[in-house]
XYZ file of C-alpha atoms in Angstrom:
263
model
C -5.452 -1.259 2.421
C -6.993 -4.034 0.333
C -3.667 -5.868 0.160
C -3.244 -5.588 3.948
C -6.732 -6.986 4.612
C -6.145 -9.845 2.177
C -2.756 -10.697 3.695
C -4.223 -10.626 7.204
C -7.114 -12.863 6.127
C -4.727 -15.360 4.523
C -2.667 -15.477 7.711
C -5.769 -15.938 9.878
C -7.188 -18.795 7.797
C -3.832 -20.574 7.471
C -3.153 -20.286 11.206
C -6.689 -21.429 12.027
C -6.423 -24.469 9.775
C -3.071 -25.582 11.222
C -4.006 -24.881 14.850
C -7.384 -26.623 14.720
C -5.878 -29.591 12.883
C -3.142 -29.951 15.499
C -5.655 -29.706 18.350
C -7.980 -32.208 16.679
C -5.136 -34.718 16.317
C -4.150 -34.133 19.938
C -7.696 -34.667 21.226
C -8.195 -37.819 19.139
C -4.848 -39.222 20.278
C -5.688 -38.484 23.913
C -9.049 -40.215 23.558
C -7.270 -43.413 22.467
C -5.023 -43.399 25.530
C -7.927 -43.030 27.986
C -9.571 -46.340 28.856
C -12.955 -44.844 29.798
C -13.462 -47.614 32.352
C -16.018 -47.378 35.201
C -14.918 -47.599 38.813
C -16.740 -50.881 39.534
C -18.796 -53.616 37.891
C -21.912 -52.433 39.743
C -21.480 -48.949 38.290
C -20.985 -50.404 34.806
C -24.197 -52.445 34.990
C -26.337 -49.671 36.472
C -25.200 -46.909 34.094
C -25.499 -48.832 30.823
C -28.021 -46.390 29.303
C -26.752 -43.309 31.098
C -25.296 -40.583 28.903
C -21.612 -40.109 29.636
C -21.124 -36.341 29.807
C -17.341 -36.490 29.537
C -17.475 -38.666 26.407
C -20.072 -36.375 24.842
C -17.939 -33.287 25.501
C -14.879 -35.123 24.169
C -16.709 -36.081 20.983
C -18.030 -32.549 20.475
C -14.490 -31.198 20.785
C -13.197 -33.662 18.181
C -15.944 -32.843 15.694
C -15.689 -29.105 16.306
C -11.921 -28.943 15.836
C -12.006 -31.113 12.711
C -14.777 -29.014 11.181
C -12.989 -25.778 12.087
C -9.779 -26.975 10.421
C -11.677 -27.959 7.261
C -13.578 -24.670 7.016
C -10.413 -22.652 7.649
C -8.721 -24.506 4.786
C -11.710 -23.745 2.531
C -11.474 -20.070 3.476
C -7.739 -20.085 2.788
C -8.325 -21.463 -0.724
C -11.159 -18.989 -1.313
C -9.003 -15.998 -0.388
C -6.101 -17.174 -2.548
C -8.399 -17.702 -5.550
C -10.470 -14.574 -4.791
C -13.650 -16.661 -4.726
C -16.462 -14.726 -2.978
C -18.567 -17.869 -2.430
C -15.853 -19.691 -0.486
C -14.970 -16.563 1.489
C -18.637 -16.084 2.356
C -18.890 -19.695 3.521
C -15.882 -19.190 5.790
C -17.266 -15.877 7.070
C -20.674 -17.357 7.909
C -19.068 -20.262 9.728
C -16.818 -17.851 11.639
C -19.858 -15.874 12.772
C -21.556 -19.047 14.026
C -18.335 -20.227 15.679
C -17.849 -16.847 17.346
C -21.398 -16.968 18.696
C -20.855 -20.519 19.963
C -17.707 -19.665 21.905
C -19.325 -16.529 23.285
C -22.095 -18.745 24.682
C -19.525 -21.188 26.079
C -17.705 -18.343 27.795
C -20.938 -17.061 29.304
C -21.798 -20.566 30.536
C -18.329 -20.983 32.050
C -18.687 -17.643 33.789
C -21.958 -18.822 35.331
C -20.388 -22.111 36.447
C -17.377 -20.443 38.020
C -19.445 -18.230 40.309
C -21.950 -20.955 41.340
C -20.836 -23.614 43.793
C -23.551 -26.046 42.709
C -22.210 -26.143 39.137
C -18.662 -26.769 40.369
C -19.893 -29.530 42.684
C -21.736 -31.226 39.802
C -18.602 -31.071 37.644
C -16.476 -32.600 40.399
C -19.017 -35.365 40.907
C -18.945 -36.184 37.195
C -15.136 -36.266 37.221
C -15.192 -38.664 40.168
C -16.895 -41.209 37.883
C -13.919 -41.101 35.508
C -10.778 -42.006 37.472
C -8.681 -42.315 34.307
C -9.451 -38.727 33.323
C -8.855 -37.589 36.872
C -5.443 -39.296 36.974
C -4.451 -37.552 33.755
C -5.320 -34.194 35.329
C -3.416 -34.839 38.544
C -0.253 -33.455 36.916
C -2.052 -30.113 36.744
C -2.807 -30.223 40.491
C -6.383 -31.500 40.310
C -7.688 -34.051 42.815
C -10.967 -34.762 44.557
C -9.987 -32.762 47.660
C -9.327 -29.480 45.866
C -11.584 -30.077 42.854
C -13.977 -27.164 43.375
C -11.243 -24.683 44.213
C -9.168 -25.877 41.233
C -12.143 -25.541 38.879
C -12.805 -22.036 40.162
C -9.255 -20.880 39.443
C -9.104 -22.701 36.135
C -12.472 -21.226 35.173
C -11.297 -17.677 35.880
C -8.173 -18.237 33.772
C -10.327 -19.712 30.996
C -12.681 -16.707 31.054
C -9.812 -14.208 30.837
C -8.173 -16.161 28.019
C -11.447 -16.513 26.110
C -12.189 -12.798 26.446
C -8.831 -11.959 24.859
C -9.331 -14.545 22.122
C -12.862 -13.335 21.372
C -11.621 -9.768 20.918
C -8.898 -10.977 18.532
C -11.354 -13.181 16.638
C -13.781 -10.288 16.321
C -11.109 -8.176 14.601
C -10.237 -11.096 12.296
C -13.915 -11.598 11.493
C -14.295 -7.935 10.567
C -11.248 -8.182 8.290
C -12.681 -11.236 6.507
C -16.056 -9.524 6.193
C -14.455 -6.433 4.598
C -12.506 -8.662 2.209
C -15.688 -10.475 1.201
C -17.472 -7.231 0.285
C -14.430 -6.056 -1.660
C -14.415 -9.278 -3.670
C -18.153 -8.932 -4.326
C -17.693 -5.366 -5.606
C -14.828 -6.455 -7.856
C -16.934 -9.280 -9.262
C -19.811 -6.911 -9.954
C -17.543 -4.402 -11.708
C -15.920 -7.082 -13.871
C -19.311 -8.475 -14.907
C -20.607 -5.152 -16.238
C -20.775 -4.936 -20.052
C -18.122 -2.815 -21.707
C -20.434 -1.411 -24.382
C -22.819 1.394 -23.501
C -26.336 2.054 -24.601
C -26.876 3.969 -27.769
C -28.773 6.666 -25.924
C -26.216 8.425 -23.747
C -25.899 11.944 -22.447
C -23.530 14.499 -23.859
C -20.933 13.873 -21.126
C -20.234 10.296 -22.217
C -21.073 10.260 -25.956
C -20.837 12.559 -28.962
C -22.614 12.537 -32.293
C -20.425 12.530 -35.412
C -21.109 12.414 -39.154
C -19.496 9.914 -41.508
C -19.125 10.739 -45.186
C -19.455 8.089 -47.906
C -16.114 6.475 -48.756
C -14.193 8.021 -51.613
C -12.972 6.051 -54.639
C -9.555 5.555 -53.043
C -11.088 4.339 -49.789
C -13.420 1.970 -51.667
C -10.396 0.246 -53.245
C -8.827 -0.510 -49.862
C -9.087 -3.954 -48.306
C -11.713 -4.540 -45.665
C -9.032 -5.322 -43.060
C -7.363 -1.908 -43.383
C -8.123 0.338 -40.406
C -9.006 3.962 -41.090
C -8.275 7.051 -39.009
C -10.882 9.837 -38.833
C -9.872 13.421 -38.147
C -12.354 16.010 -36.820
C -13.509 18.534 -39.432
C -16.080 21.283 -38.742
C -19.364 20.427 -40.421
C -19.740 23.967 -41.739
C -16.588 23.530 -43.844
C -18.196 20.727 -45.860
C -20.337 21.599 -48.915
C -24.054 21.045 -48.390
C -24.459 18.464 -51.160
C -21.755 16.334 -49.530
C -23.125 16.989 -46.068
C -26.503 15.603 -47.127
C -24.924 12.213 -47.847
C -23.339 11.943 -44.397
C -24.464 9.350 -41.845
C -24.836 10.261 -38.146
C -23.334 8.015 -35.462
C -22.709 8.054 -31.712
C -19.260 7.390 -30.206
C -18.034 7.467 -26.616
C -15.775 10.334 -25.671
C -12.256 9.172 -25.088
C -13.082 5.666 -26.386
C -10.285 3.526 -27.894
C -9.896 3.044 -31.621
C -11.688 -0.297 -31.422
C -14.844 1.208 -29.889
C -18.101 0.086 -31.463
C -19.964 2.716 -33.463
C -23.764 2.622 -33.413
C -25.321 3.911 -36.644
C -28.879 4.974 -36.076
C -29.867 7.875 -38.276
C -29.413 9.394 -41.680
C -29.073 13.131 -42.386
């Protein structure tokens, strides 16, 4: 399941980076081909300080697509390197982006079903003949502007609803992957050694006898193997010289031994 979520997240981020980059290049290229000229000299002199709505929307689209491509690439790198910080950054941006497009869809829905909003949009388009000429291939003109915007708005709403559902599933997949990476990071950062005071299910007390003469002659680098011997089978005078220690049950041979008491 974890591998499936990670593969899906990699595919989503890679596709998002390539798609947004291609759209950003397309929008920027289209903005260079449009002359953005006013209809007349009188209109150019009277609207010098007027905010051009079409240019503002065009600029927002360019910035949004470029930023989306960059963040998707960051998320792609974060998933490949299993970096929770980068994945979290991509997830947070995706949540904000999802909220933004949900608001845009709601606004478009309002505009589609209100004639005044469609009339205002057509009036704004009439001030940009170059943009209007570029849209004539799609059947848009001043005579059928409101009706065309209504149909195009309905198609946009249906398309955005489908895309929002798909993006919601992708966002949930990225969110699950982020929490999995956080849990893995927390588990890997835990110390391997345990506390000296442990319950009987994880640790056991043993007794170590003083080394014999043969053991004392061995080099310090020689590893020793200890076999369990019942304490009752050891004479009392030898038992009194034993040292108590705690070891983890099932621990490897290299486990640390914590000496803490003397019998």
